[in-house]
Amino acid sequence: MLELHLPETARPEPLLLYSQGGDWPLRLALQAVPGGGLSFVLEQCGAVLHQTLNPTGQGRAGRLRLSYAWDALAGSGRLTLEQPDGGQMQIAGLSAPKPWRLRDLMALTGPLRFIAPAVAYLALSSKVEPAGPAPGLIPSIPVATPAGYRALSSLQRGDLVLTSGGEAVPVLQMVERQVPAIGTFAPVRLRAPYFGLLQDIQVATFQRLVLSGSEVEYLFGRPEVLVPAGNLVGTGTALTSRAETPLITYCQAVLPDHEPLIAAGAMTESLFLGRLRRDPQRLAASLLAPFGASVLPEHRQPKFPVLRAFDSAVLADRRTA
């Protein structure tokens, strides 16, 4: 798995290159291609896998996460390119992928390969990592319920939580994921008392806050907006936080209608599924796969805009003034 920024380019530009000969020859080439796409070429013992992906089909998409997963014994694999929050995704199913030698995998993280500055990090996992909607709250974050605040990780299916309007809604599912604490998975510390916080909390950079108020209506003409936590770093309301361990665990609740959670006093977005249950391929690749389509809700697209970094900073400055 790796995260990268697709560069603006008029011709193919290498992002990751690795090759070795011997009794198990292998060559891996990852390139940015014009139009915002990504070319993946893997040659192993004469077999060639070539895929070109573009998760939006609309040109450059900013930061992306690429995952290549395989199960050689099962004869299956997949190549996934997605936005960090799982909002846009493209999956290419693979048949009969060949295994890798452990020393070649380790060499991918060492000096024997070329890696471009556009690549933020490269990580290896011993299992097939999920793709799609991703949790972004630290498990210990207190969440408002009719009986008071409870740690998010203590919630179970059927428990009630309070939404921004004061209504009690049931938790449909809880999801949890352990990830490397780097890139868009690196934690951001949101500072109290901004955004109504009763205490500082840690969230992933892609976790979105639901903000409202007179300045929101004045600046953006909407009653509410969505602000990714990473857009607030450097404004005084949020700081980059260093994780204590190389891996970090995030969790999140699935609610019936994508209502916001009250996390330590702040309105935070619950896990957005969209029409995930209608897409068997995406569902099978996601954290929600064990639950099955029949028990998952269908969420309408958020009716409020997601602010860009500049607009988020302007709003944060108004909150700190």
Coordinates of N, CA and C in Angstrom, one line a residue, residues 88-306:
Q88 N -14.1 8.0 -3.6 CA -14.0 7.6 -5.0 C -13.0 6.4 -5.0
M89 N -13.3 5.4 -5.8 CA -12.5 4.2 -5.8 C -12.6 3.5 -7.1
Q90 N -11.6 2.8 -7.5 CA -11.6 2.0 -8.7 C -10.9 0.7 -8.3
I91 N -11.5 -0.5 -8.6 CA -11.0 -1.8 -8.2 C -10.8 -2.6 -9.5
A92 N -9.6 -3.2 -9.7 CA -9.4 -4.1 -10.7 C -9.1 -5.5 -10.1
G93 N -10.0 -6.4 -10.4 CA -9.9 -7.8 -9.9 C -8.8 -8.5 -10.7
L94 N -8.0 -9.3 -10.1 CA -6.8 -10.0 -10.7 C -7.0 -11.5 -10.5
S95 N -6.7 -12.3 -11.5 CA -6.8 -13.7 -11.5 C -5.4 -14.3 -11.5
A96 N -5.2 -15.4 -10.7 CA -3.9 -16.2 -10.7 C -2.7 -15.3 -10.4
P97 N -2.7 -14.4 -9.4 CA -1.5 -13.6 -9.2 C -0.4 -14.5 -8.7
K98 N 0.9 -14.1 -9.0 CA 2.0 -14.9 -8.6 C 2.5 -14.4 -7.2
P99 N 3.0 -15.3 -6.4 CA 3.5 -14.8 -5.1 C 4.8 -14.0 -5.2
W100 N 5.1 -13.3 -4.1 CA 6.4 -12.5 -4.0 C 7.3 -13.2 -3.0
R101 N 8.6 -13.1 -3.3 CA 9.5 -13.6 -2.2 C 9.6 -12.5 -1.2
L102 N 9.8 -12.9 0.1 CA 9.8 -12.0 1.2 C 11.0 -11.0 1.0
R103 N 12.1 -11.4 0.5 CA 13.2 -10.5 0.3 C 13.0 -9.4 -0.7
D104 N 12.2 -9.7 -1.7 CA 11.8 -8.7 -2.7 C 10.8 -7.7 -2.1
L105 N 9.9 -8.1 -1.3 CA 9.0 -7.2 -0.6 C 9.8 -6.3 0.3
M106 N 10.7 -6.8 1.1 CA 11.5 -6.0 2.0 C 12.4 -5.0 1.2
A107 N 12.8 -5.4 0.0 CA 13.7 -4.5 -0.8 C 12.9 -3.3 -1.3
L108 N 11.5 -3.5 -1.4 CA 10.7 -2.3 -1.8 C 10.8 -1.2 -0.8
T109 N 11.1 -1.5 0.5 CA 11.2 -0.4 1.5 C 12.7 0.0 1.7
G110 N 13.6 -0.5 0.9 CA 15.0 -0.2 1.1 C 15.6 0.6 -0.1
P111 N 16.9 0.7 -0.1 CA 17.6 1.6 -1.1 C 17.7 1.0 -2.5
L112 N 17.2 -0.2 -2.7 CA 17.3 -0.9 -4.0 C 16.3 -0.5 -5.0
R113 N 15.4 0.4 -4.6 CA 14.3 0.8 -5.6 C 14.3 2.3 -5.7
F114 N 13.7 2.8 -6.8 CA 13.5 4.2 -7.0 C 12.1 4.6 -6.5
I115 N 12.0 5.7 -5.7 CA 10.7 6.1 -5.3 C 10.7 7.7 -5.4
A116 N 9.7 8.2 -6.1 CA 9.6 9.6 -6.4 C 9.1 10.4 -5.2
P117 N 9.5 11.7 -5.1 CA 9.0 12.5 -4.0 C 7.5 12.6 -3.9
A118 N 6.8 12.3 -5.0 CA 5.3 12.4 -4.9 C 4.7 11.3 -4.1
V119 N 5.5 10.2 -3.8 CA 5.0 9.1 -3.0 C 5.3 9.5 -1.5
A120 N 4.2 9.5 -0.7 CA 4.3 9.9 0.7 C 4.9 8.8 1.5
Y121 N 4.5 7.5 1.3 CA 5.0 6.4 2.0 C 4.6 5.1 1.3
L122 N 5.3 4.0 1.6 CA 5.0 2.7 1.2 C 5.0 1.8 2.4
A123 N 3.9 1.0 2.5 CA 3.8 0.1 3.7 C 3.4 -1.3 3.2
L124 N 3.8 -2.3 4.0 CA 3.5 -3.7 3.7 C 2.6 -4.3 4.8
S125 N 1.7 -5.2 4.4 CA 0.8 -5.8 5.3 C 0.8 -7.3 5.0
S126 N 0.6 -8.1 6.1 CA 0.5 -9.6 5.9 C -0.9 -10.1 5.6
K127 N -1.8 -9.2 5.4 CA -3.2 -9.5 5.1 C -3.7 -8.6 4.0
V128 N -4.8 -9.0 3.4 CA -5.5 -8.2 2.4 C -6.2 -7.0 3.1
E129 N -5.7 -5.8 2.9 CA -6.2 -4.7 3.5 C -7.5 -4.2 2.9
P130 N -8.5 -3.7 3.7 CA -9.8 -3.3 3.1 C -9.6 -1.9 2.4
A131 N -10.5 -1.7 1.5 CA -10.6 -0.4 0.8 C -12.0 0.2 1.0
G132 N -12.1 1.5 0.7 CA -13.4 2.1 0.8 C -13.6 2.9 2.1
P133 N -14.8 3.1 2.6 CA -15.1 3.9 3.8 C -14.2 3.5 4.9
A134 N -13.6 4.5 5.5 CA -12.6 4.3 6.6 C -12.9 5.0 7.9
P135 N -12.8 4.4 9.0 CA -13.0 5.1 10.3 C -11.9 6.1 10.6
G136 N -12.2 7.1 11.3 CA -11.3 8.2 11.5 C -11.2 8.8 12.9
L137 N -11.8 8.1 13.9 CA -11.9 8.6 15.3 C -11.1 7.6 16.2
I138 N -10.4 8.2 17.1 CA -9.6 7.4 18.1 C -10.7 6.6 19.0
P139 N -10.5 5.4 19.3 CA -11.5 4.6 20.1 C -11.9 5.2 21.4
S140 N -11.0 5.9 22.1 CA -11.3 6.5 23.4 C -12.1 7.7 23.4
I141 N -12.4 8.3 22.2 CA -13.1 9.6 22.2 C -14.5 9.4 22.8
P142 N -14.9 10.3 23.7 CA -16.2 10.2 24.3 C -17.3 10.7 23.3
V143 N -18.3 9.9 23.2 CA -19.4 10.2 22.3 C -20.7 10.3 23.1
A144 N -21.5 11.3 22.8 CA -22.8 11.6 23.5 C -23.8 10.5 23.3
T145 N -24.4 10.0 24.4 CA -25.5 9.1 24.3 C -26.6 9.6 25.3
P146 N -27.8 9.1 25.2 CA -28.9 9.5 26.1 C -28.5 9.3 27.6
A147 N -27.6 8.4 27.9 CA -27.1 8.2 29.3 C -25.8 8.9 29.6
G148 N -25.4 9.8 28.7 CA -24.1 10.6 29.0 C -23.1 10.2 28.0
Y149 N -21.9 10.7 28.2 CA -20.8 10.4 27.3 C -20.2 9.0 27.6
R150 N -19.9 8.3 26.5 CA -19.3 6.9 26.5 C -18.2 6.9 25.5
A151 N -17.1 6.1 25.8 CA -16.1 5.9 24.8 C -16.6 5.3 23.6
L152 N -16.2 5.8 22.4 CA -16.7 5.3 21.2 C -16.5 3.8 21.0
S153 N -15.4 3.2 21.5 CA -15.1 1.8 21.4 C -16.0 0.9 22.2
S154 N -16.7 1.5 23.2 CA -17.6 0.7 24.0 C -19.0 0.6 23.4
L155 N -19.3 1.3 22.3 CA -20.6 1.2 21.7 C -20.7 -0.1 20.9
Q156 N -22.0 -0.6 20.9 CA -22.3 -1.8 20.1 C -23.5 -1.6 19.3
R157 N -23.7 -2.6 18.4 CA -25.0 -2.5 17.6 C -26.2 -2.4 18.5
G158 N -27.1 -1.4 18.2 CA -28.3 -1.3 18.9 C -28.2 -0.2 20.0
D159 N -27.0 0.2 20.4 CA -26.8 1.3 21.4 C -27.3 2.6 20.8
L160 N -27.8 3.5 21.6 CA -28.3 4.8 21.1 C -27.2 5.9 21.3
V161 N -27.1 6.8 20.3 CA -26.3 7.9 20.4 C -27.1 9.2 20.1
L162 N -26.6 10.3 20.5 CA -27.3 11.6 20.3 C -26.8 12.2 19.0
T163 N -27.6 12.8 18.2 CA -27.2 13.6 17.0 C -27.2 15.1 17.3
S164 N -26.9 15.9 16.3 CA -26.8 17.3 16.5 C -28.1 17.9 16.9
G165 N -29.3 17.3 16.5 CA -30.6 17.8 16.8 C -31.1 17.3 18.1
G166 N -30.3 16.5 18.9 CA -30.8 16.0 20.1 C -31.5 14.7 20.0
E167 N -31.7 14.2 18.8 CA -32.4 12.9 18.7 C -31.5 11.7 19.0
A168 N -32.1 10.7 19.6 CA -31.4 9.4 19.8 C -31.6 8.5 18.7
V169 N -30.5 8.0 18.1 CA -30.6 7.1 16.9 C -29.7 5.9 17.3
P170 N -30.1 4.7 16.7 CA -29.3 3.5 17.0 C -28.0 3.4 16.2
V171 N -27.0 2.8 16.8 CA -25.8 2.4 16.1 C -26.1 1.1 15.3
L172 N -25.9 1.1 14.0 CA -26.2 -0.1 13.2 C -25.0 -1.0 13.2
Q173 N -23.8 -0.4 13.1 CA -22.6 -1.3 13.0 C -21.5 -0.4 13.6
M174 N -20.4 -1.1 14.1 CA -19.2 -0.5 14.5 C -18.1 -1.1 13.7
V175 N -17.2 -0.2 13.2 CA -16.0 -0.7 12.5 C -14.7 -0.2 13.1
E176 N -13.7 -1.0 12.9 CA -12.4 -0.6 13.5 C -11.3 -1.1 12.6
R177 N -10.2 -0.3 12.5 CA -9.1 -0.7 11.6 C -7.8 -0.2 12.2
Q178 N -6.8 -1.0 12.2 CA -5.4 -0.6 12.6 C -4.6 -0.3 11.3
V179 N -3.9 0.8 11.3 CA -3.3 1.3 10.1 C -1.9 1.9 10.5
P180 N -1.0 2.1 9.5 CA 0.2 2.8 9.8 C -0.1 4.3 10.1
A181 N 0.6 4.8 11.2 CA 0.3 6.2 11.6 C 1.1 7.2 10.8
I182 N 0.9 7.2 9.5 CA 1.6 8.1 8.6 C 0.7 8.5 7.4
G183 N 1.1 9.5 6.6 CA 0.2 9.9 5.5 C -1.1 10.4 6.0
T184 N -2.2 10.1 5.3 CA -3.5 10.5 5.7 C -4.0 9.8 7.0
F185 N -3.3 8.7 7.3 CA -3.7 8.0 8.6 C -3.0 8.6 9.8
A186 N -2.1 9.6 9.6 CA -1.4 10.2 10.7 C -2.5 11.0 11.5
P187 N -2.4 11.0 12.9 CA -3.5 11.7 13.7 C -3.3 13.2 13.7
V188 N -4.4 13.8 13.8 CA -4.5 15.3 14.0 C -5.2 15.5 15.3
R189 N -4.6 16.5 16.1 CA -5.2 16.8 17.4 C -6.0 18.1 17.2
L190 N -7.3 17.9 17.4 CA -8.2 19.1 17.4 C -8.3 19.7 18.8
R191 N -8.1 21.0 18.9 CA -7.9 21.6 20.2 C -9.2 22.2 20.8
A192 N -9.4 21.9 22.1 CA -10.5 22.5 22.8 C -10.1 24.0 23.1
P193 N -11.0 24.9 23.2 CA -12.5 24.8 23.1 C -13.1 25.0 21.7
Y194 N -12.2 25.0 20.7 CA -12.7 25.3 19.4 C -13.7 24.2 18.9
F195 N -14.7 24.6 18.1 CA -15.7 23.7 17.5 C -16.6 23.1 18.6
G196 N -16.6 23.7 19.8 CA -17.4 23.1 20.9 C -16.8 22.0 21.6
L197 N -15.5 21.7 21.4 CA -14.8 20.6 22.1 C -14.7 20.9 23.6
L198 N -15.0 19.8 24.3 CA -14.8 19.8 25.8 C -13.4 19.4 26.2
Q199 N -12.7 18.8 25.2 CA -11.3 18.3 25.5 C -10.7 18.1 24.1
D200 N -9.3 18.1 24.1 CA -8.6 17.8 22.8 C -9.0 16.4 22.4
I201 N -9.1 16.2 21.1 CA -9.3 14.8 20.6 C -8.4 14.6 19.4
Q202 N -8.1 13.3 19.1 CA -7.3 12.9 18.0 C -8.2 12.2 16.9
V203 N -8.0 12.6 15.7 CA -8.7 12.1 14.6 C -7.8 11.9 13.4
A204 N -8.2 11.1 12.4 CA -7.5 11.0 11.1 C -7.6 12.3 10.3
T205 N -6.7 12.6 9.4 CA -6.7 13.8 8.6 C -8.0 13.9 7.8
F206 N -8.6 12.8 7.4 CA -9.7 12.8 6.5 C -11.0 12.8 7.3
Q207 N -11.0 12.7 8.6 CA -12.2 12.8 9.4 C -12.8 14.2 9.3
R208 N -14.1 14.3 9.0 CA -14.7 15.6 8.7 C -15.5 16.1 9.9
L209 N -15.4 17.4 10.2 CA -16.3 18.0 11.2 C -17.5 18.6 10.5
V210 N -18.6 18.7 11.2 CA -19.8 19.3 10.7 C -19.9 20.6 11.4
L211 N -19.7 21.7 10.7 CA -19.7 23.1 11.4 C -20.8 23.9 10.9
S212 N -21.4 24.7 11.8 CA -22.5 25.5 11.5 C -22.3 26.8 12.3
G213 N -23.3 27.8 12.2 CA -23.2 29.0 12.8 C -23.3 30.2 11.9
S214 N -23.4 31.4 12.5 CA -23.6 32.6 11.6 C -22.5 32.8 10.6
E215 N -21.2 32.6 11.1 CA -20.1 32.8 10.1 C -20.1 31.8 9.0
V216 N -20.6 30.6 9.2 CA -20.8 29.6 8.1 C -21.8 30.1 7.1
E217 N -22.9 30.6 7.6 CA -23.9 31.1 6.6 C -23.5 32.3 5.9
Y218 N -22.7 33.2 6.6 CA -22.2 34.4 6.0 C -21.2 34.2 5.0
L219 N -20.3 33.3 5.3 CA -19.1 33.0 4.3 C -19.5 32.1 3.2
F220 N -20.4 31.1 3.4 CA -20.6 30.1 2.4 C -22.1 29.9 2.0
G221 N -23.0 30.7 2.6 CA -24.4 30.7 2.2 C -25.1 29.4 2.5
R222 N -24.5 28.6 3.4 CA -25.1 27.3 3.8 C -25.2 27.2 5.3
P223 N -26.2 26.5 5.8 CA -26.3 26.3 7.3 C -25.2 25.5 7.9
E224 N -24.7 24.6 7.1 CA -23.6 23.7 7.6 C -22.6 23.4 6.5
V225 N -21.4 23.1 6.9 CA -20.3 22.7 6.0 C -19.6 21.5 6.6
L226 N -18.9 20.8 5.8 CA -18.0 19.7 6.2 C -16.6 20.1 6.0
V227 N -15.7 19.9 7.1 CA -14.4 20.4 7.1 C -13.5 19.2 7.5
P228 N -12.6 18.7 6.5 CA -11.6 17.6 6.9 C -10.7 18.2 7.9
A229 N -10.4 17.3 8.9 CA -9.5 17.8 10.0 C -8.1 18.2 9.5
G230 N -7.6 17.5 8.5 CA -6.3 17.9 8.0 C -6.2 19.3 7.4
N231 N -7.4 19.8 7.0 CA -7.4 21.2 6.5 C -7.2 22.2 7.6
L232 N -7.3 21.8 8.8 CA -7.3 22.8 9.9 C -5.9 22.9 10.5
V233 N -5.0 22.0 10.2 CA -3.6 22.0 10.7 C -3.0 23.3 10.3
G234 N -2.4 24.0 11.3 CA -1.7 25.2 11.1 C -2.5 26.5 11.3
T235 N -3.8 26.2 11.7 CA -4.7 27.4 11.9 C -4.8 27.8 13.4
G236 N -4.2 27.0 14.3 CA -4.4 27.2 15.7 C -5.4 26.4 16.3
T237 N -6.3 25.8 15.5 CA -7.4 25.0 16.0 C -7.0 23.5 16.0
A238 N -6.0 23.2 15.3 CA -5.5 21.8 15.1 C -4.0 21.7 15.0
L239 N -3.5 20.6 15.4 CA -2.0 20.4 15.4 C -1.8 19.0 14.8
T240 N -0.7 18.8 14.1 CA -0.2 17.5 13.7 C 0.2 16.8 15.0
S241 N -0.3 15.6 15.2 CA 0.0 14.8 16.4 C 0.9 13.6 16.1
R242 N 1.9 13.4 16.9 CA 2.8 12.3 16.7 C 2.2 11.0 17.5
A243 N 2.0 10.0 16.7 CA 1.5 8.7 17.3 C 2.6 8.1 18.2
E244 N 2.2 7.5 19.3 CA 3.1 6.8 20.2 C 3.7 5.5 19.6
T245 N 3.0 4.9 18.7 CA 3.5 3.7 18.1 C 3.4 3.8 16.6
P246 N 4.1 2.9 15.8 CA 4.0 2.9 14.4 C 2.6 2.7 13.8
L247 N 1.8 2.0 14.6 CA 0.4 1.7 14.1 C -0.6 2.4 15.0
I248 N -1.7 2.8 14.4 CA -2.8 3.4 15.2 C -4.1 2.8 14.8
T249 N -5.0 2.8 15.8 CA -6.3 2.2 15.6 C -7.4 3.3 15.5
Y250 N -8.2 3.2 14.5 CA -9.4 4.2 14.4 C -10.6 3.3 14.4
C251 N -11.7 3.9 14.9 CA -13.0 3.3 14.7 C -14.1 4.3 14.4
Q252 N -15.3 3.8 14.1 CA -16.4 4.7 13.7 C -17.7 4.0 13.8
A253 N -18.8 4.7 13.9 CA -20.1 4.1 14.0 C -20.8 4.3 12.6
V254 N -21.6 3.4 12.3 CA -22.5 3.5 11.1 C -23.9 3.8 11.7
L255 N -24.5 4.9 11.2 CA -25.8 5.3 11.7 C -26.8 5.2 10.6
P256 N -28.1 5.2 10.9 CA -29.1 5.0 9.8 C -29.1 6.0 8.7
D257 N -28.9 7.3 9.0 CA -29.1 8.3 7.9 C -27.8 9.2 7.9
H258 N -26.7 8.6 8.2 CA -25.4 9.4 8.2 C -25.5 10.7 9.0
E259 N -26.1 10.5 10.2 CA -26.2 11.6 11.2 C -24.8 11.9 11.8
P260 N -24.5 13.2 12.2 CA -23.3 13.4 12.9 C -23.3 12.9 14.3
L261 N -22.1 12.5 14.8 CA -21.9 12.1 16.2 C -21.4 13.3 16.9
I262 N -21.8 13.4 18.2 CA -21.3 14.5 19.1 C -20.1 13.8 19.8
A263 N -18.9 14.2 19.4 CA -17.7 13.6 19.9 C -17.0 14.6 20.8
A264 N -17.0 14.5 22.1 CA -16.4 15.4 23.0 C -17.0 16.8 22.8
G265 N -18.2 16.9 22.4 CA -18.8 18.2 22.2 C -18.8 18.7 20.8
A266 N -18.0 18.2 19.9 CA -17.9 18.6 18.5 C -18.8 17.7 17.6
M267 N -19.3 18.3 16.6 CA -20.1 17.5 15.6 C -19.1 16.9 14.6
T268 N -19.1 15.6 14.6 CA -18.2 14.8 13.7 C -19.0 13.9 12.8
E269 N -18.6 13.8 11.6 CA -19.3 12.9 10.6 C -19.2 11.5 11.0
S270 N -20.3 10.8 11.0 CA -20.3 9.3 11.2 C -19.9 8.7 9.8
L271 N -19.7 7.4 9.8 CA -19.2 6.7 8.6 C -20.2 6.8 7.5
F272 N -19.7 7.4 6.4 CA -20.6 7.6 5.2 C -20.4 6.4 4.3
L273 N -21.6 5.7 4.0 CA -21.5 4.5 3.1 C -22.0 4.7 1.7
G274 N -22.8 5.8 1.5 CA -23.4 6.0 0.2 C -24.2 4.8 -0.2
R275 N -24.0 4.4 -1.5 CA -24.7 3.2 -2.0 C -23.8 2.0 -2.0
L276 N -22.9 1.9 -1.1 CA -22.0 0.8 -1.0 C -22.7 -0.6 -1.1
R277 N -23.8 -0.8 -0.5 CA -24.5 -2.1 -0.4 C -24.9 -2.5 -1.8
R278 N -25.1 -1.6 -2.8 CA -25.5 -1.9 -4.1 C -24.4 -2.4 -5.0
D279 N -23.1 -2.2 -4.6 CA -22.0 -2.6 -5.4 C -21.2 -3.8 -4.8
P280 N -21.5 -5.0 -5.2 CA -20.9 -6.2 -4.6 C -19.4 -6.2 -4.6
Q281 N -18.8 -5.6 -5.6 CA -17.3 -5.6 -5.6 C -16.7 -4.7 -4.6
R282 N -17.3 -3.5 -4.5 CA -16.8 -2.5 -3.5 C -17.1 -3.0 -2.1
L283 N -18.3 -3.6 -1.9 CA -18.6 -4.1 -0.6 C -17.7 -5.2 -0.1
A284 N -17.4 -6.1 -1.0 CA -16.5 -7.2 -0.7 C -15.1 -6.8 -0.3
A285 N -14.7 -5.6 -0.9 CA -13.4 -5.1 -0.6 C -13.3 -4.2 0.7
S286 N -14.5 -4.0 1.3 CA -14.5 -3.0 2.4 C -14.5 -3.6 3.8
L287 N -14.4 -2.8 4.8 CA -14.5 -3.2 6.2 C -15.9 -3.7 6.5
L288 N -16.9 -3.3 5.7 CA -18.3 -3.7 6.0 C -18.7 -5.1 5.4
A289 N -17.8 -5.7 4.7 CA -18.1 -7.0 4.0 C -18.6 -8.1 4.9
P290 N -18.1 -8.2 6.2 CA -18.6 -9.3 7.0 C -20.1 -9.1 7.4
F291 N -20.6 -7.9 7.3 CA -22.0 -7.7 7.8 C -23.0 -8.0 6.7
G292 N -22.6 -7.9 5.4 CA -23.5 -8.2 4.3 C -24.4 -7.0 4.0
A293 N -24.9 -7.0 2.7 CA -25.6 -5.9 2.2 C -27.0 -5.7 2.9
S294 N -27.6 -6.8 3.3 CA -29.0 -6.7 3.8 C -29.1 -5.9 5.1
V295 N -28.0 -5.8 5.9 CA -28.1 -5.1 7.2 C -27.5 -3.7 7.1
L296 N -27.0 -3.3 6.0 CA -26.4 -2.0 5.8 C -27.4 -0.9 5.3
P297 N -27.3 0.3 5.8 CA -28.1 1.4 5.3 C -27.6 1.9 4.0
E298 N -28.4 2.7 3.4 CA -28.0 3.5 2.2 C -28.0 5.0 2.5
H299 N -26.9 5.6 2.3 CA -26.8 7.0 2.7 C -26.9 7.9 1.5
R300 N -27.7 9.0 1.6 CA -27.7 10.0 0.6 C -26.4 10.8 0.6
Q301 N -26.1 11.4 -0.6 CA -24.9 12.3 -0.6 C -25.1 13.4 0.4
P302 N -24.0 13.8 1.1 CA -24.2 15.0 2.0 C -24.7 16.2 1.2
K303 N -25.6 16.9 1.8 CA -26.2 18.1 1.2 C -25.4 19.3 1.4
F304 N -24.4 19.2 2.3 CA -23.5 20.4 2.6 C -22.2 20.2 2.0
P305 N -21.6 21.3 1.5 CA -20.3 21.3 0.8 C -19.1 20.9 1.7
V306 N -18.1 20.2 1.1 CA -16.9 20.0 1.8 C -15.9 21.1 1.5

